[in-house]
Tab-separated table of C-alpha atoms and ligand atoms in Angstrom:
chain	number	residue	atom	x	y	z
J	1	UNK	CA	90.718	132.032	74.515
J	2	UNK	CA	90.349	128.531	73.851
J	3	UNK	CA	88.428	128.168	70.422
J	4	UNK	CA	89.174	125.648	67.674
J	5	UNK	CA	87.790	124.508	64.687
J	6	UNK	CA	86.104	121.918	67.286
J	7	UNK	CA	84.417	124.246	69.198
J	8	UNK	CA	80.017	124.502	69.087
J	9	UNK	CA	78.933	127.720	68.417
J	10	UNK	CA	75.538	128.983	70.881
J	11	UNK	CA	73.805	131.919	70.048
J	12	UNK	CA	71.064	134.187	70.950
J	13	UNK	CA	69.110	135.829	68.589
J	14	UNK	CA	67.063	139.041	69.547
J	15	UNK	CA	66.260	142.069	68.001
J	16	UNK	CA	67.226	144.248	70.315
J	17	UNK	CA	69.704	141.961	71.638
J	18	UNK	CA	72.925	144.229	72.691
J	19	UNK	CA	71.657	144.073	76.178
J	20	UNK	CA	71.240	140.451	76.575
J	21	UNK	CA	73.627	138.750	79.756
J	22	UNK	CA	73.164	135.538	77.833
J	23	UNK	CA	76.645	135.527	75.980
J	24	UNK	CA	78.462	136.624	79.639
J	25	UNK	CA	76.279	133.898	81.763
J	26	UNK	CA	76.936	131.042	79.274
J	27	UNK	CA	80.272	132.228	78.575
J	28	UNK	CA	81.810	132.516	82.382
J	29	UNK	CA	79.610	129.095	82.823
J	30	UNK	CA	81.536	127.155	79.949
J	31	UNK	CA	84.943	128.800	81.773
J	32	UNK	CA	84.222	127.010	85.285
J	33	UNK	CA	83.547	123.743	84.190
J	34	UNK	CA	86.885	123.901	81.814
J	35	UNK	CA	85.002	123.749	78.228
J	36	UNK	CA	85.611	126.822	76.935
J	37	UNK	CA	86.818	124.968	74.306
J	38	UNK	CA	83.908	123.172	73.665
J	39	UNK	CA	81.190	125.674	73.383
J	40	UNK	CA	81.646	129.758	73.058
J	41	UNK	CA	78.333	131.297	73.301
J	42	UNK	CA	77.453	134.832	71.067
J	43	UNK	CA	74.808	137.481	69.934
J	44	UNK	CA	73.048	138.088	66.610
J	45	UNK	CA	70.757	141.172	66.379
J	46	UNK	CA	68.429	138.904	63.726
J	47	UNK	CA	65.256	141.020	62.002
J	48	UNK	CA	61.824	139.468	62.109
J	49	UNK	CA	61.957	139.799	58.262
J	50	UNK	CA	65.290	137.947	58.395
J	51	UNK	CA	64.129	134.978	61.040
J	52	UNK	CA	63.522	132.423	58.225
J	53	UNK	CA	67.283	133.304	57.095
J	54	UNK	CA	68.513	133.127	59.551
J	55	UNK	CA	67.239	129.465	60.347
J	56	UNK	CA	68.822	128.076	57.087
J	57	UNK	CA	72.076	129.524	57.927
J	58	UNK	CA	71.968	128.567	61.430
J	59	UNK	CA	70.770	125.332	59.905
J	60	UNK	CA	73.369	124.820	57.197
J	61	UNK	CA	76.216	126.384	59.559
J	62	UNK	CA	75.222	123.463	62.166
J	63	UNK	CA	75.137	126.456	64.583
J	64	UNK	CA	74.985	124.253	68.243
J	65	UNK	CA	72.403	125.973	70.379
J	66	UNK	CA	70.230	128.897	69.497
J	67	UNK	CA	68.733	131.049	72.239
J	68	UNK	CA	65.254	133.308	71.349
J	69	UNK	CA	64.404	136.447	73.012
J	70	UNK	CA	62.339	138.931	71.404
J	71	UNK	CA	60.496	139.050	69.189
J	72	UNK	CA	61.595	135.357	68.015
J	73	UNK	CA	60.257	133.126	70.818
J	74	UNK	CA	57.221	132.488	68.972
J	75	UNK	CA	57.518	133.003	64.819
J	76	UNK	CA	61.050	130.417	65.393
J	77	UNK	CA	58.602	127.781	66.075
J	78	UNK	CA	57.860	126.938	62.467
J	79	UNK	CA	61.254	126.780	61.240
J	80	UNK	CA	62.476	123.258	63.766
J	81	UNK	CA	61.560	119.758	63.347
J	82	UNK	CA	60.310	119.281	66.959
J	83	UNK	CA	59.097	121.068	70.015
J	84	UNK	CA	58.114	120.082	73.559
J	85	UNK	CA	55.433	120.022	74.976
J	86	UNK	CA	55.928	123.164	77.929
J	87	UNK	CA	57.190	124.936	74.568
J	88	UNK	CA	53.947	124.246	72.844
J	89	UNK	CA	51.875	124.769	75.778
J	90	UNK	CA	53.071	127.886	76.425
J	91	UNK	CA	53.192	128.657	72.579
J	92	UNK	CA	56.922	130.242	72.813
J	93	UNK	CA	60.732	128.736	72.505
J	94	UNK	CA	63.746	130.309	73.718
J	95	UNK	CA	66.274	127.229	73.541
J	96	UNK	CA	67.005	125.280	70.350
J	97	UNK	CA	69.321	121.868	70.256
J	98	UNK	CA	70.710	120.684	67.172
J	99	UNK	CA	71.279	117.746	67.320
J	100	UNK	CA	72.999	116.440	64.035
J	101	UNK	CA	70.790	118.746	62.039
J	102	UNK	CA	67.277	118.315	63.969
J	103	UNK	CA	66.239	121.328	65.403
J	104	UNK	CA	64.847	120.664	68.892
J	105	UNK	CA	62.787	123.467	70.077
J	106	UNK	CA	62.456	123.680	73.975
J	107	UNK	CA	60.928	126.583	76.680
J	108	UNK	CA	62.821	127.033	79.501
J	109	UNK	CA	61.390	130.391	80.599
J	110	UNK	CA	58.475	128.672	82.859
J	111	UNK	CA	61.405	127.032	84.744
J	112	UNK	CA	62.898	130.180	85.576
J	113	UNK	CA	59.837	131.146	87.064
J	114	UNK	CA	59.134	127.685	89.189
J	115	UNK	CA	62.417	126.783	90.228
J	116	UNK	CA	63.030	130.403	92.364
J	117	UNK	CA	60.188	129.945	94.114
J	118	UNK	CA	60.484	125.959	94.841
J	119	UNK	CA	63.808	126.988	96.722
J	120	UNK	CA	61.848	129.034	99.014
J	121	UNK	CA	58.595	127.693	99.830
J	122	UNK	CA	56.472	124.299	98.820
J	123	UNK	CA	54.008	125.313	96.045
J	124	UNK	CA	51.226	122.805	96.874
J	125	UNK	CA	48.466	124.066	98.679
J	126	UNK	CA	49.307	127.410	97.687
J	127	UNK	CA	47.207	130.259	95.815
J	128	UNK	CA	49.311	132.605	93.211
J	129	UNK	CA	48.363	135.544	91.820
J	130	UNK	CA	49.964	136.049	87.990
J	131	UNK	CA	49.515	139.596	86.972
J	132	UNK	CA	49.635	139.894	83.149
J	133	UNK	CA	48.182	138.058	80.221
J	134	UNK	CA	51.570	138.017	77.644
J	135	UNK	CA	54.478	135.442	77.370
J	136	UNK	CA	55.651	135.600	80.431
J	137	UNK	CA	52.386	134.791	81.966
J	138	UNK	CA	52.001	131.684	79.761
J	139	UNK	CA	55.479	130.573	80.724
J	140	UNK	CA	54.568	131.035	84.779
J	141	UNK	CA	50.798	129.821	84.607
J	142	UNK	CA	52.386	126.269	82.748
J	143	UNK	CA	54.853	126.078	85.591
J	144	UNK	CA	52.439	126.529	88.735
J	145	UNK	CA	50.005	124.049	87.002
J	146	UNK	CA	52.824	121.352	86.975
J	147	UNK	CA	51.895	121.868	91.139
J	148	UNK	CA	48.912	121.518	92.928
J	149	UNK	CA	48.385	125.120	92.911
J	150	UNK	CA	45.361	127.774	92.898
J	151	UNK	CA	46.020	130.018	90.378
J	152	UNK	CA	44.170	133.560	89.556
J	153	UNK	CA	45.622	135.601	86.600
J	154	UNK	CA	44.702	139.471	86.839
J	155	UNK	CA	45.232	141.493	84.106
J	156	UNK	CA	44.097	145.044	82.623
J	157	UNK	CA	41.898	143.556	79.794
J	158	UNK	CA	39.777	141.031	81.411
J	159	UNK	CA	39.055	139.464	78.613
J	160	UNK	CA	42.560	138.162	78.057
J	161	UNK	CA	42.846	137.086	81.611
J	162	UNK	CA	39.447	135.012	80.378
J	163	UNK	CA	41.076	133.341	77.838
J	164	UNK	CA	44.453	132.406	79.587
J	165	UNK	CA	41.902	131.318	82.593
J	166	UNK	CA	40.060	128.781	79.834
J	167	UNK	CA	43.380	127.499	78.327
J	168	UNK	CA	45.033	126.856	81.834
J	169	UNK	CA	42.117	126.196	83.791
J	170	UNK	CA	42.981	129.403	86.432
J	171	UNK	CA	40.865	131.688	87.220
J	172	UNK	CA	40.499	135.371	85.607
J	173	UNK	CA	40.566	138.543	87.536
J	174	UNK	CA	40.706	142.253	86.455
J	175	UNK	CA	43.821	144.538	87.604
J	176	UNK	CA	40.566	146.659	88.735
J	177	UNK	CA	39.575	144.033	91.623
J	178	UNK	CA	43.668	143.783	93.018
J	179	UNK	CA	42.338	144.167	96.191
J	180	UNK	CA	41.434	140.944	96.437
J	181	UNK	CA	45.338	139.985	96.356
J	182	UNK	CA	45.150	139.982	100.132
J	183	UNK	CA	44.302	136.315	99.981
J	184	UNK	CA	46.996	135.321	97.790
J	185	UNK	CA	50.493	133.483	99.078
J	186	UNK	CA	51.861	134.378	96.284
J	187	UNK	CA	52.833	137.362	93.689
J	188	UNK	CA	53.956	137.155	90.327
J	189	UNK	CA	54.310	140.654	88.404
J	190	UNK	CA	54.662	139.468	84.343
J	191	UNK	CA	53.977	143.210	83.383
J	192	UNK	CA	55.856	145.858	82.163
J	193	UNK	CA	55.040	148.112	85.132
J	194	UNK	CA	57.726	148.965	86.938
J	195	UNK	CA	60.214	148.535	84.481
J	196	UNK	CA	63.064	151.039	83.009
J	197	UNK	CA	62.125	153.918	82.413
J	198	UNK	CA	59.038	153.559	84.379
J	199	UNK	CA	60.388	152.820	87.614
J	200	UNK	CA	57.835	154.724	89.347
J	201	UNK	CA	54.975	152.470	88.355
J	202	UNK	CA	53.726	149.507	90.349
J	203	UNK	CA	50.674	147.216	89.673
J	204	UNK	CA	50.172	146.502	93.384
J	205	UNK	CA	49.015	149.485	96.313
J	206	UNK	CA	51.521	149.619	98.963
J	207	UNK	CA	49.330	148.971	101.568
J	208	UNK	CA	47.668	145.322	99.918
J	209	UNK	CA	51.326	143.575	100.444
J	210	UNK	CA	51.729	141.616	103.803
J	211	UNK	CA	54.511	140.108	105.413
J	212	UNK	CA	52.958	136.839	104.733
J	213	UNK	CA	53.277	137.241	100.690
J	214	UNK	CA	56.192	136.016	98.404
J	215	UNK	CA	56.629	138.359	95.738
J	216	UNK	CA	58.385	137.470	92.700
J	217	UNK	CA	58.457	140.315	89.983
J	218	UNK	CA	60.182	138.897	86.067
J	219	UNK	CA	61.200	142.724	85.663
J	220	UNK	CA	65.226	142.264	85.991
J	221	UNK	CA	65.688	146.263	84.850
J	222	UNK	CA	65.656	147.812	87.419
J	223	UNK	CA	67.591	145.578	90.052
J	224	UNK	CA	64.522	145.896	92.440
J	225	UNK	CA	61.578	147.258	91.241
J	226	UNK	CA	59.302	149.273	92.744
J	227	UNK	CA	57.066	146.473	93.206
J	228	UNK	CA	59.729	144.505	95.186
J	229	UNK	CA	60.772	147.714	97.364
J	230	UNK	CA	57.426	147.838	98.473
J	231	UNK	CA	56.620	144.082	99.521
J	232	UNK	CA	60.346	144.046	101.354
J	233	UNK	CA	58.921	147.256	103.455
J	234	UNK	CA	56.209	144.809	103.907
J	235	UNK	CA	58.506	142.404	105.315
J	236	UNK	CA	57.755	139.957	102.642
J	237	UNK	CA	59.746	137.238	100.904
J	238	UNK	CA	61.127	138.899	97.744
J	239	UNK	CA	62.361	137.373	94.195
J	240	UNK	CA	63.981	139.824	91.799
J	241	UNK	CA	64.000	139.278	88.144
J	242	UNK	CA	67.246	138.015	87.684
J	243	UNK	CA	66.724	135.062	89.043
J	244	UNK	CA	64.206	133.929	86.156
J	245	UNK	CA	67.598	135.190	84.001
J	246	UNK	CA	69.309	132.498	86.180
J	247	UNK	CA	67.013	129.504	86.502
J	248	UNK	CA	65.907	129.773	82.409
J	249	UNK	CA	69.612	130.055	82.160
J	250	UNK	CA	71.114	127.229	84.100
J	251	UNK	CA	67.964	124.697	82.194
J	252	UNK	CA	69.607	125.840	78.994
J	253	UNK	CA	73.177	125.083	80.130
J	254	UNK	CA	72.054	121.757	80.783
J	255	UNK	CA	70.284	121.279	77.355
J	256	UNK	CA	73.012	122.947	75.480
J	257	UNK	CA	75.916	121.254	77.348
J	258	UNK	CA	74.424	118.058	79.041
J	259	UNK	CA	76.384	118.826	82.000
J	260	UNK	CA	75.145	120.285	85.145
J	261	UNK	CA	75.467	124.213	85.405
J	262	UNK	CA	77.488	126.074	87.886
J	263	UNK	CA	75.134	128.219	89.319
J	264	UNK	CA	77.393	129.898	91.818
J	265	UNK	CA	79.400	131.104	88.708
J	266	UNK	CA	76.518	132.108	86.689
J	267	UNK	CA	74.792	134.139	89.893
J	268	UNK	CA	78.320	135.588	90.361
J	269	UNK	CA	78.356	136.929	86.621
J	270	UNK	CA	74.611	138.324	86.996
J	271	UNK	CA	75.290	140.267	90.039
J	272	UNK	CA	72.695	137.897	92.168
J	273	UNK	CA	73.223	139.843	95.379
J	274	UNK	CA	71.686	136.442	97.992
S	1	LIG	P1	55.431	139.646	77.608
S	1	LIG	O1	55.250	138.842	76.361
S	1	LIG	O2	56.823	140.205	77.781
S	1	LIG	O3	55.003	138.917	78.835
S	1	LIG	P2	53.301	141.362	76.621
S	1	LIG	O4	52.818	140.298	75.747
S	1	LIG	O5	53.663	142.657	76.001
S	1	LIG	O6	54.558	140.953	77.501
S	1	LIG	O7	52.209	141.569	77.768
S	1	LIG	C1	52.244	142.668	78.538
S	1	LIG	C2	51.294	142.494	79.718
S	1	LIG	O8	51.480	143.638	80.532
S	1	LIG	C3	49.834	142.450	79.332
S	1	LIG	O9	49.174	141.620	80.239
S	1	LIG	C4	49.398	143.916	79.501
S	1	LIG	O10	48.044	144.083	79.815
S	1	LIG	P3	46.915	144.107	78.638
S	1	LIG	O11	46.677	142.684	78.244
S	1	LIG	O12	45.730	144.730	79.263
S	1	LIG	O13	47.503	144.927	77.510
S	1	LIG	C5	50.237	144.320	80.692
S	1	LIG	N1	50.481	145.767	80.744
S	1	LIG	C6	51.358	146.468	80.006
S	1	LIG	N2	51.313	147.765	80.334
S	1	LIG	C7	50.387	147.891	81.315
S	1	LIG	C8	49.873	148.985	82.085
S	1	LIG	N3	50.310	150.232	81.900
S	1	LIG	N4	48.913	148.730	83.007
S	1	LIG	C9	48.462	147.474	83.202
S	1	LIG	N5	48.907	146.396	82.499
S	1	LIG	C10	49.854	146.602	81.585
């Protein structure tokens, strides 16, 4: 181990947050580019009653880099001095800078959404399907409309597809008219169907994937979800979870560090099977 009274501190804040890869991605990251002693990255299982808290200390501690997962991503907001603007259109943070006491405020999640499917196809021209209306939806609808991209978002309640189809000018579908997914290139599942323990449930039919679909599912628990089973039986392009893990990771490296991530390393330490 390698830390001195030098070294910046990173952290991710969560409540649960026991599971989180974070600490082990940024961690075996900081290791292969030799600045372990620079920055060690760790965990805090923070309360929503002790957020505010937990931004003074972080605050007065100079704490370097502050990763958000649930249910922080949106209530941090109020506590920096500045956020960007994919944070604020998307209405959620997951990375804070501080940088010599300003708190920076930044969303990285849409990026882990984009980037995945940039290395596999060319999104202009295309029409996506985003299924869900919650965070994760915000964070993929802002990335696809940085492309020339037809976008539909189908969710249970139509009436919050509506409203995500008015603020990022997409269209609104309900999960009852999935059918119509046929015409679609692409797939994005930003539910909770499918995941642990409810590996059994899918929010596409079998028989409506084609070999001509990408389908990209933000569920990382399971491995592959039943979703993605499906679609490769299909013979379509599949991308799992973990590589929105990856992609919001390796943008944070690069906020946190201002060097270039190793994404071989970090895909090694997530188990990234391609
Ligand atoms: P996150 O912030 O992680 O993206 P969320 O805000 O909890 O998640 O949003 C969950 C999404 O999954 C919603 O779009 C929800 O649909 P509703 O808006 O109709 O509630 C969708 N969802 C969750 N469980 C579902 C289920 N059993 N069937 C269909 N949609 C479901």
């Amino acid at each position: 181990m390698n830390i001195t009274a030098k070294t910046k501190i990173c952290i991710i804040i969560g409540d649960p947050v026991a599971h989180s890869l974070s600490p082990r991605m940024h961690n075996a990251a900081y290791k292969a580019l030799g600045i372990d002693d620079q920055y060690v990255f760790i965990a805090a299982q923070v309360k929503s009653q002790d957020l505010a808290d937990a931004a003074t200390g972080m605050r007065a501690m100079g704490i370097h880099g502050i990763t958000c997962t649930m249910p922080h991503k949106i209530d941090i907001m109020q506590y920096l001095d500045s956020i960007d603007t994919a944070a604020q259109k998307i209405g959620a943070v997951n990375t804070v800078v501080n940088e010599n006491g300003i708190l920076r405020g930044y969303n990285t999640d849409w990026l882990g959404i984009v980037t995945p499917l940039e290395r596999i196809t060319k999104l202009q021209g295309k029409k996506a399907a985003v299924i869900g209306a919650g965070g994760a939806s915000r964070a993929a609808l802002y990335g696809l409309q940085q492309n020339k991209i037809f976008v539909c978002v189908f969710n249970r309640s139509l009436d919050k597809a509506q409203e995500l189809a008015q603020e990022f000018a997409v269209s609104a579908k309900s999960l009852e008219e999935i059918s119509d997914i046929k015409h679609y290139d692409i797939i994005i599942n930003t539910t909770s169907l499918g995941m642990h323990p409810h590996e059994h449930e899918t929010p596409v039919p079998e028989s409506y994937i084609t070999s001509d679909h990408i389908v990209f599912d933000v569920i990382y628990s399971p491995y592959e979800t039943r979703l993605l089973k499906e679609a490769k039986k299909a013979g379509a392009r599949v991308i799992h979870g973990v590589e929105m893990l990856l992609h919001q990771g390796t943008a944070q490296f690069e906020l946190y560090t201002g060097k270039k991530a190793p994404e071989k390393e970090m895909k090694r330490v997530l188990n990234i099977k391609s």
